[in-house]
PDB file of C-alpha atoms in Angstrom:
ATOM      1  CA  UNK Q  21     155.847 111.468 113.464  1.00  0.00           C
ATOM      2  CA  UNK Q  22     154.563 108.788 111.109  1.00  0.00           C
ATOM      3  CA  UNK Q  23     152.300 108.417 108.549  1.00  0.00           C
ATOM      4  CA  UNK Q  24     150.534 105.225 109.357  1.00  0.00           C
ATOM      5  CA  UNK Q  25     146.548 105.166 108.325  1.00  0.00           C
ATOM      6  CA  UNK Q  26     146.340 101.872 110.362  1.00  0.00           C
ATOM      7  CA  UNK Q  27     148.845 103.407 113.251  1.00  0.00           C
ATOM      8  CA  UNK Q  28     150.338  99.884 113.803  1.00  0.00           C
ATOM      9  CA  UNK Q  29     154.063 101.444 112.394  1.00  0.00           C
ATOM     10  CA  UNK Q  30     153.309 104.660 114.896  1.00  0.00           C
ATOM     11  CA  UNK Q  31     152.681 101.698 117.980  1.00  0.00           C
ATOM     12  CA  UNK Q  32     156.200 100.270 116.691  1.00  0.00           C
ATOM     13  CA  UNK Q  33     157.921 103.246 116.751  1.00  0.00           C
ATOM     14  CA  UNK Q  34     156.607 105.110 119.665  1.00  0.00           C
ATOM     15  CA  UNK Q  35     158.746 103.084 122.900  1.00  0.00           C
ATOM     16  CA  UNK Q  36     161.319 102.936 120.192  1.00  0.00           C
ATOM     17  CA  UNK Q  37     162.310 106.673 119.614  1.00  0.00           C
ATOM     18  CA  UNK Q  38     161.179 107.480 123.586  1.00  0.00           C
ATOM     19  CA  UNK Q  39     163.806 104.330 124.846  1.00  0.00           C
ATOM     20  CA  UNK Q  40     166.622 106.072 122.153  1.00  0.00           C
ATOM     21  CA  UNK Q  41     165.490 109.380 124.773  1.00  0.00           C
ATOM     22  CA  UNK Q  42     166.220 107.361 127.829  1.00  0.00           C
ATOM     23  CA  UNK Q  43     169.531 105.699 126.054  1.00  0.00           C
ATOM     24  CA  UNK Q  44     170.506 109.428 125.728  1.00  0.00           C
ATOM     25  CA  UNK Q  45     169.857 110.728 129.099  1.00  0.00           C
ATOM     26  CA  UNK Q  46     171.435 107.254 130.670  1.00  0.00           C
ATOM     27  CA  UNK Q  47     174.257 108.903 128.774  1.00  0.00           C
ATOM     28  CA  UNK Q  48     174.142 111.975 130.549  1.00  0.00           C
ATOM     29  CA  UNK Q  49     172.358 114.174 127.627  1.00  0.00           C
ATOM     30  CA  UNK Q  50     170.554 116.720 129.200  1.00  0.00           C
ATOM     31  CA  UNK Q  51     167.031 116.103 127.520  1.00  0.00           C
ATOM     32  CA  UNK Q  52     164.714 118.427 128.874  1.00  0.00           C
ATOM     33  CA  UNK Q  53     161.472 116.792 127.075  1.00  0.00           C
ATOM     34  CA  UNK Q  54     160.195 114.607 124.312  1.00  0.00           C
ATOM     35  CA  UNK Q  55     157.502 116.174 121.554  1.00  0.00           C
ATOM     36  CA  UNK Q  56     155.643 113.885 119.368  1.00  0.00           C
ATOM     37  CA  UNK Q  57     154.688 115.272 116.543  1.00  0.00           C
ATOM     38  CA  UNK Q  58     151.582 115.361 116.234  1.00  0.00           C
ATOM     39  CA  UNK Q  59     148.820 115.645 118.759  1.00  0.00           C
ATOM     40  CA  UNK Q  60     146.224 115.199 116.006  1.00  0.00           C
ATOM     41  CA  UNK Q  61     145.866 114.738 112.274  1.00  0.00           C
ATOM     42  CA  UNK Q  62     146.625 118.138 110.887  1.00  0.00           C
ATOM     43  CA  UNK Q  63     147.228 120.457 107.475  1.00  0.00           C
ATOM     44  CA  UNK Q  64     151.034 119.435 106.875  1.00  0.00           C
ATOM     45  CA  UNK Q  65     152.351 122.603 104.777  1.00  0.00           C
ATOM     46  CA  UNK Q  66     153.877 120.304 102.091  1.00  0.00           C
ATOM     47  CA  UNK Q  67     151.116 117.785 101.835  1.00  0.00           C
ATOM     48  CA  UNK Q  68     147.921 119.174 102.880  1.00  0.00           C
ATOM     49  CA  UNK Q  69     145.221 116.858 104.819  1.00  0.00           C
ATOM     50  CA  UNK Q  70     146.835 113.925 103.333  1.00  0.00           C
ATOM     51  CA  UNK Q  71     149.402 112.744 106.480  1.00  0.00           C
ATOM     52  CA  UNK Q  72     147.939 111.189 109.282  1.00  0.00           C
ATOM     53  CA  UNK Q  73     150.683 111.811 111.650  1.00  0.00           C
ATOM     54  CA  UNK Q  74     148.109 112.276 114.910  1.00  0.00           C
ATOM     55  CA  UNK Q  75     147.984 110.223 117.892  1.00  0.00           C
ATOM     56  CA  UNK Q  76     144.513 111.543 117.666  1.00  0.00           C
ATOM     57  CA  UNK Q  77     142.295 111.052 114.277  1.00  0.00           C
ATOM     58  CA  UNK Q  78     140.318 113.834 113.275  1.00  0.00           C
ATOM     59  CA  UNK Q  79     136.651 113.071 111.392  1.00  0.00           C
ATOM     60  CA  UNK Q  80     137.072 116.439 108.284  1.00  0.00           C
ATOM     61  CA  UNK Q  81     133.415 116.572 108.164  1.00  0.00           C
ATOM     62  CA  UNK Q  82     132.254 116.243 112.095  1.00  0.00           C
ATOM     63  CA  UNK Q  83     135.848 117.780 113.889  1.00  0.00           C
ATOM     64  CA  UNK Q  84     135.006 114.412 115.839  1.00  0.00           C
ATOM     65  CA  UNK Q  85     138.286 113.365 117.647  1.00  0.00           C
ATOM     66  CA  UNK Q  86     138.856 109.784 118.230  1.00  0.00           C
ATOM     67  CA  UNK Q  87     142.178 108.619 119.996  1.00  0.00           C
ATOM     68  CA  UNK Q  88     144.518 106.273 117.896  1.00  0.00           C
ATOM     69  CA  UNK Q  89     146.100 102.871 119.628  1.00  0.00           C
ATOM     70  CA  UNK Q  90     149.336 105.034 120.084  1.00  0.00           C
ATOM     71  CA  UNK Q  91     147.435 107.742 121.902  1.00  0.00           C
ATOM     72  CA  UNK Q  92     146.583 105.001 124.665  1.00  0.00           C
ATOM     73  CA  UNK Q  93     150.430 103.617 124.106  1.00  0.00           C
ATOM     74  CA  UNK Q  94     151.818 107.201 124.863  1.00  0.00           C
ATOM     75  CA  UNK Q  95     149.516 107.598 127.954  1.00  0.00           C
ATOM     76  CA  UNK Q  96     150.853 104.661 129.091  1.00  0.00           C
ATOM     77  CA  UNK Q  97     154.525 105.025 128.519  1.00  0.00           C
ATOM     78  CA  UNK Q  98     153.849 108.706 130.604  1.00  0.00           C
ATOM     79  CA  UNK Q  99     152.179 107.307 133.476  1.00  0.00           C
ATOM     80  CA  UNK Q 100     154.609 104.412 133.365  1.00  0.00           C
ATOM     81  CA  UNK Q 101     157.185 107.460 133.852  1.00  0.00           C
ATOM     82  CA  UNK Q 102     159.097 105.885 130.506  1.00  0.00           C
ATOM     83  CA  UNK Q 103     159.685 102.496 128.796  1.00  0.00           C
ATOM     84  CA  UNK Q 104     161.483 100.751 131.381  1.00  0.00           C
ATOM     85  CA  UNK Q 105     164.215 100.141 128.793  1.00  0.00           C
ATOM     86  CA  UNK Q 106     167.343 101.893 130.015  1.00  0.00           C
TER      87      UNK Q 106
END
């Protein structure tokens, strides 16, 4: 994932690394899924609360989840069944 407070890298990067998925398969690597990492903003180890690597911001105080612009992208590159880019 990617540590983007304004997620507008994350929207970049998203149909970027799952088109370099569909490259691979095109190429006959047997891929058997694609995890993004992460599902929501989360205690990183290293770094604490610090990284905001979520598709899915989480409020510290209220536990309120609010979906980021890449949560929508992903959504849409899954239903779409992929990019389209192959």
């Amino acid at each position: 994932g990617i540590d983007a407070a304004d997620d507008s890298e994350r929207v970049r990067f998203l149909p970027e690394a799952i088109a370099s998925v569909e490259a691979a398969m095109a190429d006959g690597v047997p891929v058997l899924g694609y995890l993004h990492w992460s599902l929501l903003d989360n205690f990183e180890w290293m770094s604490g609360y610090g990284p905001r690597y979520g598709l899915v911001a989480v409020d510290r105080k209220t536990f309120k989840r609010s979906p980021k612009p890449s949560a929508r992208l992903f959504g849409d590159i899954a239903r779409a069944g992929g990019t389209g880019v192959r």
